[in-house]
Amino acid sequence: MIKSPLKHLTLEEFLALPESDITYELVDGEAIPKFKNDEMSPKFSYSSTTGALFILLSAWAQGKGRVVIEWAIKLTCDRQDWVPVPDLTYVSYNRLAVDWFADEACPVIPELAIEIISPGQTFGEMTEKATNYLKAGVSRVWVVDTRAKTITIFYPDAPPQTKRGEDSLEDLLFEKLQITPQAIFQQAGIP
């Protein structure tokens, strides 16, 4: 873990940390590894689902916005700086201009954060993280469970909904997005 036990990191100190092979998130002033042990390191289902979501969402997002894998986001949750690294992020060109380019953490609140449950993580942990995304202003959060082959959608103003099989992931926020969990898991090669 990158952290001095005597002080909490500021947002600027966290963003200035040297690059490493480990992905860190800023949580309560601490640099916390996204994958905390070997049990949580990405496996086939996680990686192939990430790829499938990227392919399907990128095709839909043409001309609308960006879909990015593991892009840190500068957020504030409960009045503290928070820099999560969702598995995928969608941010529209309305929020971040098409001509924007800087090699840095996402400077705006995205419309969508997607978290894929890794081995060693629980749905409860991801629910807590989804709640924090919503508190920070993210419009939608998808929690993907590759074992159950479900996608639970978290909303700021309604209870979560779990989608499976041929259930549509249509959403007024994502105009003309017409994909299903089944299509995602088929693309990922998950039987």
Short mmCIF file of N, CA and C in Angstrom, two decimals:
data_model
loop_
_atom_site.label_atom_id
_atom_site.label_comp_id
_atom_site.label_asym_id
_atom_site.label_seq_id
_atom_site.Cartn_x
_atom_site.Cartn_y
_atom_site.Cartn_z
N MET A 1 0.84 -1.17 0.00
CA MET A 1 0.00 0.00 0.00
C MET A 1 0.89 1.23 0.00
N ILE A 2 0.48 2.23 -0.79
CA ILE A 2 1.23 3.48 -0.82
C ILE A 2 0.54 4.42 0.15
N LYS A 3 1.16 4.64 1.29
CA LYS A 3 0.56 5.55 2.26
C LYS A 3 1.50 5.69 3.44
N SER A 4 1.59 6.88 3.93
CA SER A 4 2.31 7.09 5.17
C SER A 4 1.34 6.87 6.30
N PRO A 5 1.68 6.05 7.30
CA PRO A 5 0.75 5.83 8.39
C PRO A 5 0.51 7.08 9.22
N LEU A 6 1.31 8.13 9.02
CA LEU A 6 1.19 9.33 9.84
C LEU A 6 0.34 10.42 9.20
N LYS A 7 0.05 10.33 7.88
CA LYS A 7 -0.75 11.37 7.27
C LYS A 7 -1.62 10.81 6.16
N HIS A 8 -2.73 11.46 5.95
CA HIS A 8 -3.60 11.11 4.84
C HIS A 8 -3.14 11.85 3.60
N LEU A 9 -3.33 11.24 2.46
CA LEU A 9 -2.96 11.85 1.20
C LEU A 9 -4.02 12.86 0.77
N THR A 10 -3.58 13.98 0.24
CA THR A 10 -4.50 14.92 -0.39
C THR A 10 -4.75 14.42 -1.80
N LEU A 11 -5.74 15.01 -2.46
CA LEU A 11 -6.02 14.65 -3.84
C LEU A 11 -4.79 14.89 -4.71
N GLU A 12 -4.13 16.02 -4.52
CA GLU A 12 -2.95 16.36 -5.31
C GLU A 12 -1.81 15.37 -5.06
N GLU A 13 -1.60 14.99 -3.79
CA GLU A 13 -0.54 14.01 -3.48
C GLU A 13 -0.86 12.65 -4.10
N PHE A 14 -2.12 12.26 -4.04
CA PHE A 14 -2.52 10.97 -4.63
C PHE A 14 -2.28 10.98 -6.13
N LEU A 15 -2.73 12.04 -6.80
CA LEU A 15 -2.59 12.12 -8.26
C LEU A 15 -1.14 12.23 -8.69
N ALA A 16 -0.25 12.65 -7.78
CA ALA A 16 1.18 12.79 -8.10
C ALA A 16 1.98 11.52 -7.78
N LEU A 17 1.33 10.48 -7.23
CA LEU A 17 2.05 9.24 -6.93
C LEU A 17 2.65 8.66 -8.20
N PRO A 18 3.81 8.02 -8.09
CA PRO A 18 4.43 7.44 -9.28
C PRO A 18 3.57 6.28 -9.81
N GLU A 19 3.62 6.10 -11.12
CA GLU A 19 2.89 4.98 -11.73
C GLU A 19 3.50 3.68 -11.28
N SER A 20 2.64 2.66 -11.16
CA SER A 20 3.12 1.33 -10.79
C SER A 20 2.25 0.28 -11.48
N ASP A 21 2.60 -0.98 -11.27
CA ASP A 21 1.82 -2.07 -11.85
C ASP A 21 0.51 -2.29 -11.09
N ILE A 22 0.35 -1.65 -9.96
CA ILE A 22 -0.84 -1.80 -9.13
C ILE A 22 -1.73 -0.59 -9.32
N THR A 23 -3.02 -0.82 -9.51
CA THR A 23 -3.99 0.26 -9.63
C THR A 23 -4.49 0.62 -8.25
N TYR A 24 -4.41 1.91 -7.91
CA TYR A 24 -4.85 2.37 -6.60
C TYR A 24 -6.06 3.28 -6.74
N GLU A 25 -6.89 3.29 -5.68
CA GLU A 25 -8.00 4.22 -5.56
C GLU A 25 -7.77 5.05 -4.31
N LEU A 26 -8.18 6.31 -4.33
CA LEU A 26 -8.08 7.16 -3.15
C LEU A 26 -9.38 7.01 -2.36
N VAL A 27 -9.26 6.48 -1.14
CA VAL A 27 -10.42 6.25 -0.27
C VAL A 27 -10.06 6.75 1.12
N ASP A 28 -10.81 7.73 1.61
CA ASP A 28 -10.58 8.29 2.94
C ASP A 28 -9.12 8.70 3.15
N GLY A 29 -8.51 9.28 2.13
CA GLY A 29 -7.15 9.77 2.24
C GLY A 29 -6.07 8.70 2.12
N GLU A 30 -6.48 7.48 1.78
CA GLU A 30 -5.51 6.39 1.64
C GLU A 30 -5.48 5.87 0.21
N ALA A 31 -4.31 5.51 -0.26
CA ALA A 31 -4.16 4.85 -1.56
C ALA A 31 -4.40 3.36 -1.33
N ILE A 32 -5.55 2.89 -1.79
CA ILE A 32 -5.96 1.50 -1.57
C ILE A 32 -5.85 0.74 -2.89
N PRO A 33 -5.19 -0.42 -2.90
CA PRO A 33 -5.12 -1.19 -4.14
C PRO A 33 -6.52 -1.62 -4.58
N LYS A 34 -6.82 -1.47 -5.86
CA LYS A 34 -8.12 -1.88 -6.39
C LYS A 34 -8.30 -3.38 -6.21
N PHE A 35 -7.26 -4.15 -6.47
CA PHE A 35 -7.28 -5.59 -6.26
C PHE A 35 -6.37 -5.88 -5.08
N LYS A 36 -6.97 -6.32 -3.98
CA LYS A 36 -6.23 -6.38 -2.72
C LYS A 36 -5.39 -7.64 -2.52
N ASN A 37 -5.64 -8.69 -3.28
CA ASN A 37 -4.86 -9.91 -3.11
C ASN A 37 -4.97 -10.76 -4.36
N ASP A 38 -4.29 -11.91 -4.39
CA ASP A 38 -4.31 -12.78 -5.56
C ASP A 38 -5.72 -13.26 -5.88
N GLU A 39 -6.54 -13.44 -4.84
CA GLU A 39 -7.90 -13.92 -5.05
C GLU A 39 -8.72 -12.94 -5.87
N MET A 40 -8.38 -11.64 -5.74
CA MET A 40 -9.14 -10.61 -6.43
C MET A 40 -8.54 -10.21 -7.77
N SER A 41 -7.40 -10.77 -8.13
CA SER A 41 -6.82 -10.35 -9.40
C SER A 41 -7.73 -10.79 -10.54
N PRO A 42 -7.73 -10.01 -11.62
CA PRO A 42 -8.65 -10.30 -12.73
C PRO A 42 -8.48 -11.70 -13.30
N LYS A 43 -9.60 -12.33 -13.53
CA LYS A 43 -9.64 -13.66 -14.13
C LYS A 43 -10.36 -13.55 -15.48
N PHE A 44 -10.54 -14.68 -16.16
CA PHE A 44 -11.13 -14.69 -17.50
C PHE A 44 -12.49 -14.01 -17.54
N SER A 45 -13.41 -14.39 -16.66
CA SER A 45 -14.77 -13.83 -16.71
C SER A 45 -14.75 -12.32 -16.56
N TYR A 46 -13.95 -11.84 -15.62
CA TYR A 46 -13.84 -10.40 -15.39
C TYR A 46 -13.28 -9.70 -16.64
N SER A 47 -12.16 -10.20 -17.12
CA SER A 47 -11.48 -9.55 -18.25
C SER A 47 -12.30 -9.62 -19.53
N SER A 48 -12.90 -10.77 -19.82
CA SER A 48 -13.67 -10.88 -21.06
C SER A 48 -14.96 -10.08 -20.98
N THR A 49 -15.56 -9.96 -19.80
CA THR A 49 -16.76 -9.13 -19.64
C THR A 49 -16.40 -7.66 -19.80
N THR A 50 -15.26 -7.25 -19.27
CA THR A 50 -14.80 -5.87 -19.47
C THR A 50 -14.66 -5.59 -20.97
N GLY A 51 -14.03 -6.50 -21.69
CA GLY A 51 -13.86 -6.34 -23.13
C GLY A 51 -15.19 -6.29 -23.88
N ALA A 52 -16.11 -7.18 -23.52
CA ALA A 52 -17.42 -7.22 -24.18
C ALA A 52 -18.18 -5.91 -23.95
N LEU A 53 -18.19 -5.45 -22.72
CA LEU A 53 -18.86 -4.19 -22.41
C LEU A 53 -18.22 -3.02 -23.18
N PHE A 54 -16.91 -3.02 -23.25
CA PHE A 54 -16.22 -1.96 -23.98
C PHE A 54 -16.62 -1.97 -25.46
N ILE A 55 -16.63 -3.14 -26.07
CA ILE A 55 -16.98 -3.25 -27.49
C ILE A 55 -18.42 -2.79 -27.73
N LEU A 56 -19.36 -3.32 -26.95
CA LEU A 56 -20.78 -3.01 -27.16
C LEU A 56 -21.11 -1.55 -26.83
N LEU A 57 -20.58 -1.04 -25.73
CA LEU A 57 -20.87 0.35 -25.36
C LEU A 57 -20.16 1.34 -26.28
N SER A 58 -18.95 1.02 -26.71
CA SER A 58 -18.23 1.91 -27.62
C SER A 58 -18.95 2.04 -28.96
N ALA A 59 -19.51 0.94 -29.45
CA ALA A 59 -20.27 0.99 -30.70
C ALA A 59 -21.47 1.92 -30.54
N TRP A 60 -22.18 1.81 -29.42
CA TRP A 60 -23.32 2.68 -29.15
C TRP A 60 -22.89 4.14 -28.96
N ALA A 61 -21.75 4.36 -28.32
CA ALA A 61 -21.32 5.71 -27.92
C ALA A 61 -20.72 6.54 -29.06
N GLN A 62 -20.57 5.96 -30.24
CA GLN A 62 -20.00 6.71 -31.36
C GLN A 62 -20.75 8.02 -31.54
N GLY A 63 -20.03 9.14 -31.48
CA GLY A 63 -20.62 10.45 -31.66
C GLY A 63 -21.33 11.00 -30.43
N LYS A 64 -21.41 10.20 -29.37
CA LYS A 64 -22.12 10.61 -28.15
C LYS A 64 -21.19 10.90 -26.97
N GLY A 65 -20.13 10.08 -26.87
CA GLY A 65 -19.24 10.21 -25.73
C GLY A 65 -18.16 9.16 -25.74
N ARG A 66 -17.50 9.03 -24.59
CA ARG A 66 -16.36 8.11 -24.45
C ARG A 66 -16.70 6.96 -23.51
N VAL A 67 -16.23 5.79 -23.86
CA VAL A 67 -16.25 4.63 -22.97
C VAL A 67 -14.79 4.31 -22.70
N VAL A 68 -14.40 4.28 -21.42
CA VAL A 68 -12.99 4.10 -21.08
C VAL A 68 -12.87 3.01 -20.02
N ILE A 69 -11.86 2.18 -20.17
CA ILE A 69 -11.58 1.11 -19.21
C ILE A 69 -10.63 1.63 -18.13
N GLU A 70 -10.96 1.35 -16.87
CA GLU A 70 -10.13 1.68 -15.70
C GLU A 70 -9.56 3.09 -15.76
N TRP A 71 -10.43 4.06 -15.80
CA TRP A 71 -10.05 5.47 -15.81
C TRP A 71 -10.41 6.06 -14.46
N ALA A 72 -9.42 6.54 -13.75
CA ALA A 72 -9.67 7.16 -12.44
C ALA A 72 -10.58 8.38 -12.62
N ILE A 73 -11.44 8.59 -11.63
CA ILE A 73 -12.38 9.72 -11.67
C ILE A 73 -12.18 10.55 -10.41
N LYS A 74 -12.05 11.86 -10.58
CA LYS A 74 -11.95 12.76 -9.42
C LYS A 74 -13.36 13.08 -8.94
N LEU A 75 -13.72 12.56 -7.76
CA LEU A 75 -15.05 12.77 -7.20
C LEU A 75 -14.93 13.27 -5.77
N THR A 76 -16.06 13.70 -5.22
CA THR A 76 -16.16 14.03 -3.80
C THR A 76 -17.34 13.26 -3.25
N CYS A 77 -17.10 12.52 -2.17
CA CYS A 77 -18.16 11.75 -1.52
C CYS A 77 -18.09 12.04 -0.02
N ASP A 78 -19.21 12.39 0.55
CA ASP A 78 -19.25 12.74 1.97
C ASP A 78 -18.20 13.79 2.32
N ARG A 79 -18.07 14.80 1.46
CA ARG A 79 -17.16 15.94 1.63
C ARG A 79 -15.68 15.54 1.67
N GLN A 80 -15.35 14.39 1.12
CA GLN A 80 -13.95 13.97 1.03
C GLN A 80 -13.61 13.67 -0.42
N ASP A 81 -12.36 13.97 -0.81
CA ASP A 81 -11.90 13.59 -2.14
C ASP A 81 -11.93 12.08 -2.24
N TRP A 82 -12.40 11.61 -3.37
CA TRP A 82 -12.48 10.18 -3.63
C TRP A 82 -12.09 9.96 -5.08
N VAL A 83 -11.18 9.05 -5.32
CA VAL A 83 -10.75 8.76 -6.69
C VAL A 83 -10.89 7.26 -6.93
N PRO A 84 -12.11 6.85 -7.32
CA PRO A 84 -12.30 5.44 -7.66
C PRO A 84 -11.82 5.19 -9.09
N VAL A 85 -11.62 3.91 -9.40
CA VAL A 85 -11.24 3.50 -10.75
C VAL A 85 -12.24 2.44 -11.19
N PRO A 86 -13.38 2.89 -11.75
CA PRO A 86 -14.37 1.90 -12.18
C PRO A 86 -13.81 1.04 -13.31
N ASP A 87 -14.38 -0.13 -13.46
CA ASP A 87 -13.93 -1.01 -14.53
C ASP A 87 -14.17 -0.38 -15.89
N LEU A 88 -15.31 0.29 -16.05
CA LEU A 88 -15.60 1.06 -17.25
C LEU A 88 -16.33 2.33 -16.85
N THR A 89 -16.13 3.37 -17.65
CA THR A 89 -16.77 4.65 -17.42
C THR A 89 -17.32 5.14 -18.75
N TYR A 90 -18.52 5.72 -18.70
CA TYR A 90 -19.06 6.42 -19.86
C TYR A 90 -19.27 7.87 -19.47
N VAL A 91 -18.72 8.77 -20.27
CA VAL A 91 -18.95 10.20 -20.08
C VAL A 91 -19.29 10.80 -21.44
N SER A 92 -20.40 11.53 -21.48
CA SER A 92 -20.87 12.09 -22.75
C SER A 92 -20.03 13.30 -23.15
N TYR A 93 -20.13 13.64 -24.44
CA TYR A 93 -19.46 14.84 -24.92
C TYR A 93 -20.13 16.10 -24.37
N ASN A 94 -21.35 15.98 -23.85
CA ASN A 94 -21.99 17.12 -23.19
C ASN A 94 -21.25 17.48 -21.90
N ARG A 95 -20.69 16.48 -21.25
CA ARG A 95 -19.96 16.72 -19.99
C ARG A 95 -18.47 16.93 -20.20
N LEU A 96 -17.92 16.29 -21.20
CA LEU A 96 -16.49 16.40 -21.47
C LEU A 96 -16.34 16.48 -22.99
N ALA A 97 -15.99 17.66 -23.48
CA ALA A 97 -16.01 17.96 -24.91
C ALA A 97 -15.25 16.93 -25.73
N VAL A 98 -15.72 16.73 -26.95
CA VAL A 98 -15.11 15.78 -27.87
C VAL A 98 -13.64 16.08 -28.12
N ASP A 99 -13.26 17.35 -28.08
CA ASP A 99 -11.86 17.71 -28.35
C ASP A 99 -11.00 17.75 -27.09
N TRP A 100 -11.56 17.37 -25.95
CA TRP A 100 -10.78 17.34 -24.70
C TRP A 100 -9.75 16.22 -24.79
N PHE A 101 -8.54 16.55 -24.40
CA PHE A 101 -7.53 15.51 -24.22
C PHE A 101 -6.53 15.98 -23.19
N ALA A 102 -6.42 15.21 -22.15
CA ALA A 102 -5.38 15.41 -21.15
C ALA A 102 -5.13 14.03 -20.56
N ASP A 103 -3.91 13.70 -20.34
CA ASP A 103 -3.58 12.39 -19.78
C ASP A 103 -3.67 12.48 -18.26
N GLU A 104 -4.91 12.47 -17.77
CA GLU A 104 -5.16 12.65 -16.34
C GLU A 104 -6.44 11.93 -15.95
N ALA A 105 -6.75 11.97 -14.67
CA ALA A 105 -8.00 11.39 -14.18
C ALA A 105 -9.17 12.15 -14.78
N CYS A 106 -10.31 11.49 -14.89
CA CYS A 106 -11.51 12.12 -15.44
C CYS A 106 -11.86 13.34 -14.59
N PRO A 107 -11.94 14.53 -15.20
CA PRO A 107 -12.17 15.75 -14.44
C PRO A 107 -13.64 16.10 -14.21
N VAL A 108 -14.56 15.31 -14.78
CA VAL A 108 -15.99 15.57 -14.62
C VAL A 108 -16.68 14.33 -14.07
N ILE A 109 -17.89 14.54 -13.57
CA ILE A 109 -18.67 13.40 -13.08
C ILE A 109 -19.29 12.70 -14.28
N PRO A 110 -19.00 11.42 -14.47
CA PRO A 110 -19.53 10.70 -15.63
C PRO A 110 -21.01 10.32 -15.44
N GLU A 111 -21.65 9.99 -16.53
CA GLU A 111 -23.02 9.49 -16.47
C GLU A 111 -23.08 8.06 -15.93
N LEU A 112 -22.07 7.24 -16.25
CA LEU A 112 -22.12 5.82 -15.92
C LEU A 112 -20.78 5.32 -15.41
N ALA A 113 -20.84 4.59 -14.29
CA ALA A 113 -19.68 3.84 -13.79
C ALA A 113 -20.11 2.38 -13.74
N ILE A 114 -19.23 1.50 -14.23
CA ILE A 114 -19.52 0.07 -14.23
C ILE A 114 -18.47 -0.64 -13.39
N GLU A 115 -18.95 -1.45 -12.46
CA GLU A 115 -18.07 -2.28 -11.63
C GLU A 115 -18.43 -3.74 -11.87
N ILE A 116 -17.42 -4.56 -12.15
CA ILE A 116 -17.60 -5.99 -12.35
C ILE A 116 -17.09 -6.69 -11.09
N ILE A 117 -17.93 -7.50 -10.49
CA ILE A 117 -17.54 -8.18 -9.25
C ILE A 117 -16.41 -9.16 -9.56
N SER A 118 -15.30 -8.98 -8.88
CA SER A 118 -14.13 -9.85 -9.04
C SER A 118 -14.18 -10.96 -7.99
N PRO A 119 -13.48 -12.06 -8.24
CA PRO A 119 -13.37 -13.06 -7.18
C PRO A 119 -12.82 -12.40 -5.92
N GLY A 120 -13.38 -12.71 -4.79
CA GLY A 120 -12.94 -12.11 -3.53
C GLY A 120 -13.73 -10.87 -3.16
N GLN A 121 -14.54 -10.34 -4.07
CA GLN A 121 -15.42 -9.21 -3.77
C GLN A 121 -16.84 -9.73 -3.58
N THR A 122 -17.63 -8.96 -2.85
CA THR A 122 -19.02 -9.36 -2.63
C THR A 122 -19.96 -8.35 -3.28
N PHE A 123 -21.18 -8.78 -3.51
CA PHE A 123 -22.20 -7.88 -4.03
C PHE A 123 -22.44 -6.75 -3.03
N GLY A 124 -22.38 -7.06 -1.76
CA GLY A 124 -22.56 -6.04 -0.72
C GLY A 124 -21.50 -4.94 -0.80
N GLU A 125 -20.24 -5.32 -1.02
CA GLU A 125 -19.17 -4.33 -1.17
C GLU A 125 -19.42 -3.46 -2.39
N MET A 126 -19.86 -4.07 -3.48
CA MET A 126 -20.12 -3.31 -4.70
C MET A 126 -21.36 -2.42 -4.55
N THR A 127 -22.34 -2.87 -3.76
CA THR A 127 -23.52 -2.04 -3.49
C THR A 127 -23.10 -0.79 -2.73
N GLU A 128 -22.21 -0.95 -1.76
CA GLU A 128 -21.71 0.21 -1.01
C GLU A 128 -20.97 1.17 -1.93
N LYS A 129 -20.16 0.63 -2.82
CA LYS A 129 -19.42 1.47 -3.76
C LYS A 129 -20.39 2.17 -4.72
N ALA A 130 -21.41 1.44 -5.18
CA ALA A 130 -22.42 2.04 -6.07
C ALA A 130 -23.12 3.19 -5.37
N THR A 131 -23.45 3.02 -4.11
CA THR A 131 -24.10 4.08 -3.32
C THR A 131 -23.19 5.30 -3.24
N ASN A 132 -21.90 5.08 -3.06
CA ASN A 132 -20.95 6.21 -3.01
C ASN A 132 -20.86 6.93 -4.36
N TYR A 133 -20.88 6.17 -5.46
CA TYR A 133 -20.88 6.80 -6.78
C TYR A 133 -22.10 7.72 -6.91
N LEU A 134 -23.26 7.22 -6.51
CA LEU A 134 -24.49 8.03 -6.62
C LEU A 134 -24.41 9.27 -5.74
N LYS A 135 -23.90 9.12 -4.52
CA LYS A 135 -23.72 10.28 -3.63
C LYS A 135 -22.80 11.32 -4.27
N ALA A 136 -21.83 10.86 -5.03
CA ALA A 136 -20.86 11.76 -5.67
C ALA A 136 -21.41 12.38 -6.96
N GLY A 137 -22.61 11.97 -7.37
CA GLY A 137 -23.24 12.59 -8.53
C GLY A 137 -23.26 11.77 -9.80
N VAL A 138 -22.70 10.56 -9.80
CA VAL A 138 -22.75 9.71 -10.99
C VAL A 138 -24.22 9.33 -11.21
N SER A 139 -24.67 9.41 -12.45
CA SER A 139 -26.10 9.22 -12.75
C SER A 139 -26.56 7.78 -12.68
N ARG A 140 -25.74 6.85 -13.13
CA ARG A 140 -26.08 5.43 -13.10
C ARG A 140 -24.84 4.64 -12.73
N VAL A 141 -25.08 3.52 -12.05
CA VAL A 141 -24.00 2.58 -11.74
C VAL A 141 -24.51 1.19 -12.09
N TRP A 142 -23.70 0.46 -12.84
CA TRP A 142 -24.02 -0.93 -13.13
C TRP A 142 -23.05 -1.80 -12.35
N VAL A 143 -23.59 -2.77 -11.62
CA VAL A 143 -22.77 -3.76 -10.95
C VAL A 143 -23.02 -5.08 -11.68
N VAL A 144 -21.95 -5.62 -12.26
CA VAL A 144 -22.04 -6.80 -13.10
C VAL A 144 -21.57 -8.02 -12.30
N ASP A 145 -22.42 -9.04 -12.26
CA ASP A 145 -22.10 -10.30 -11.59
C ASP A 145 -21.96 -11.37 -12.67
N THR A 146 -20.72 -11.76 -12.97
CA THR A 146 -20.49 -12.72 -14.06
C THR A 146 -20.93 -14.13 -13.67
N ARG A 147 -20.93 -14.44 -12.39
CA ARG A 147 -21.39 -15.78 -11.96
C ARG A 147 -22.89 -15.93 -12.12
N ALA A 148 -23.64 -14.94 -11.67
CA ALA A 148 -25.11 -14.98 -11.76
C ALA A 148 -25.59 -14.51 -13.13
N LYS A 149 -24.67 -13.93 -13.93
CA LYS A 149 -24.99 -13.36 -15.24
C LYS A 149 -26.09 -12.32 -15.12
N THR A 150 -25.87 -11.38 -14.19
CA THR A 150 -26.83 -10.30 -13.98
C THR A 150 -26.12 -8.95 -13.99
N ILE A 151 -26.92 -7.92 -14.23
CA ILE A 151 -26.45 -6.54 -14.13
C ILE A 151 -27.46 -5.81 -13.26
N THR A 152 -26.99 -5.29 -12.14
CA THR A 152 -27.85 -4.52 -11.25
C THR A 152 -27.58 -3.05 -11.51
N ILE A 153 -28.65 -2.33 -11.82
CA ILE A 153 -28.55 -0.91 -12.14
C ILE A 153 -28.98 -0.11 -10.91
N PHE A 154 -28.12 0.80 -10.49
CA PHE A 154 -28.38 1.67 -9.35
C PHE A 154 -28.72 3.06 -9.87
N TYR A 155 -29.80 3.63 -9.32
CA TYR A 155 -30.31 4.94 -9.71
C TYR A 155 -30.27 5.87 -8.51
N PRO A 156 -30.13 7.19 -8.74
CA PRO A 156 -30.12 8.12 -7.61
C PRO A 156 -31.50 8.32 -6.97
N ASP A 157 -32.55 8.04 -7.74
CA ASP A 157 -33.90 8.37 -7.28
C ASP A 157 -34.89 7.20 -7.33
N ALA A 158 -34.38 5.97 -7.41
CA ALA A 158 -35.24 4.78 -7.48
C ALA A 158 -34.46 3.58 -6.95
N PRO A 159 -35.19 2.54 -6.54
CA PRO A 159 -34.48 1.33 -6.06
C PRO A 159 -33.71 0.67 -7.21
N PRO A 160 -32.66 -0.07 -6.87
CA PRO A 160 -31.89 -0.77 -7.91
C PRO A 160 -32.76 -1.81 -8.61
N GLN A 161 -32.41 -2.10 -9.85
CA GLN A 161 -33.09 -3.14 -10.63
C GLN A 161 -32.04 -4.12 -11.14
N THR A 162 -32.33 -5.39 -11.00
CA THR A 162 -31.42 -6.43 -11.49
C THR A 162 -31.97 -6.97 -12.80
N LYS A 163 -31.12 -6.95 -13.82
CA LYS A 163 -31.48 -7.41 -15.16
C LYS A 163 -30.72 -8.70 -15.46
N ARG A 164 -31.39 -9.58 -16.18
CA ARG A 164 -30.76 -10.86 -16.57
C ARG A 164 -31.32 -11.30 -17.92
N GLY A 165 -30.63 -12.22 -18.56
CA GLY A 165 -31.11 -12.78 -19.81
C GLY A 165 -31.41 -11.73 -20.85
N GLU A 166 -32.64 -11.76 -21.37
CA GLU A 166 -33.07 -10.85 -22.43
C GLU A 166 -33.64 -9.53 -21.91
N ASP A 167 -33.54 -9.28 -20.59
CA ASP A 167 -34.00 -8.00 -20.06
C ASP A 167 -33.22 -6.88 -20.75
N SER A 168 -33.92 -5.84 -21.13
CA SER A 168 -33.28 -4.72 -21.80
C SER A 168 -32.59 -3.80 -20.79
N LEU A 169 -31.44 -3.27 -21.18
CA LEU A 169 -30.74 -2.27 -20.37
C LEU A 169 -31.07 -0.86 -20.86
N GLU A 170 -32.18 -0.73 -21.61
CA GLU A 170 -32.60 0.58 -22.09
C GLU A 170 -32.76 1.54 -20.91
N ASP A 171 -32.45 2.81 -21.18
CA ASP A 171 -32.50 3.83 -20.13
C ASP A 171 -32.66 5.16 -20.84
N LEU A 172 -33.54 6.01 -20.36
CA LEU A 172 -33.72 7.32 -20.97
C LEU A 172 -32.42 8.11 -21.01
N LEU A 173 -31.53 7.86 -20.05
CA LEU A 173 -30.25 8.55 -20.00
C LEU A 173 -29.34 8.16 -21.16
N PHE A 174 -29.51 6.94 -21.65
CA PHE A 174 -28.64 6.40 -22.71
C PHE A 174 -29.50 6.11 -23.94
N GLU A 175 -29.84 7.17 -24.66
CA GLU A 175 -30.75 7.08 -25.79
C GLU A 175 -30.27 6.06 -26.82
N LYS A 176 -31.17 5.19 -27.20
CA LYS A 176 -30.98 4.17 -28.23
C LYS A 176 -30.00 3.06 -27.84
N LEU A 177 -29.66 2.96 -26.56
CA LEU A 177 -28.83 1.83 -26.11
C LEU A 177 -29.74 0.62 -26.00
N GLN A 178 -29.47 -0.38 -26.82
CA GLN A 178 -30.32 -1.57 -26.83
C GLN A 178 -29.45 -2.82 -26.72
N ILE A 179 -29.05 -3.10 -25.49
CA ILE A 179 -28.31 -4.34 -25.24
C ILE A 179 -28.94 -5.05 -24.05
N THR A 180 -28.61 -6.30 -23.92
CA THR A 180 -29.13 -7.14 -22.84
C THR A 180 -27.98 -7.81 -22.12
N PRO A 181 -28.20 -8.26 -20.88
CA PRO A 181 -27.15 -9.04 -20.22
C PRO A 181 -26.74 -10.26 -21.06
N GLN A 182 -27.71 -10.94 -21.67
CA GLN A 182 -27.38 -12.11 -22.49
C GLN A 182 -26.42 -11.75 -23.61
N ALA A 183 -26.65 -10.63 -24.28
CA ALA A 183 -25.75 -10.20 -25.37
C ALA A 183 -24.35 -9.91 -24.84
N ILE A 184 -24.28 -9.29 -23.68
CA ILE A 184 -22.98 -8.97 -23.08
C ILE A 184 -22.22 -10.25 -22.74
N PHE A 185 -22.89 -11.19 -22.06
CA PHE A 185 -22.20 -12.42 -21.65
C PHE A 185 -21.88 -13.32 -22.83
N GLN A 186 -22.72 -13.29 -23.88
CA GLN A 186 -22.38 -14.05 -25.10
C GLN A 186 -21.14 -13.44 -25.74
N GLN A 187 -21.10 -12.12 -25.86
CA GLN A 187 -19.91 -11.44 -26.43
C GLN A 187 -18.66 -11.78 -25.63
N ALA A 188 -18.83 -11.93 -24.31
CA ALA A 188 -17.70 -12.24 -23.43
C ALA A 188 -17.30 -13.73 -23.48
N GLY A 189 -18.13 -14.56 -24.11
CA GLY A 189 -17.83 -15.99 -24.18
C GLY A 189 -18.08 -16.71 -22.87
N ILE A 190 -19.04 -16.21 -22.10
CA ILE A 190 -19.37 -16.83 -20.81
C ILE A 190 -20.64 -17.64 -21.00
N PRO A 191 -20.55 -18.97 -20.87
CA PRO A 191 -21.73 -19.84 -21.11
C PRO A 191 -22.81 -19.67 -20.04
#
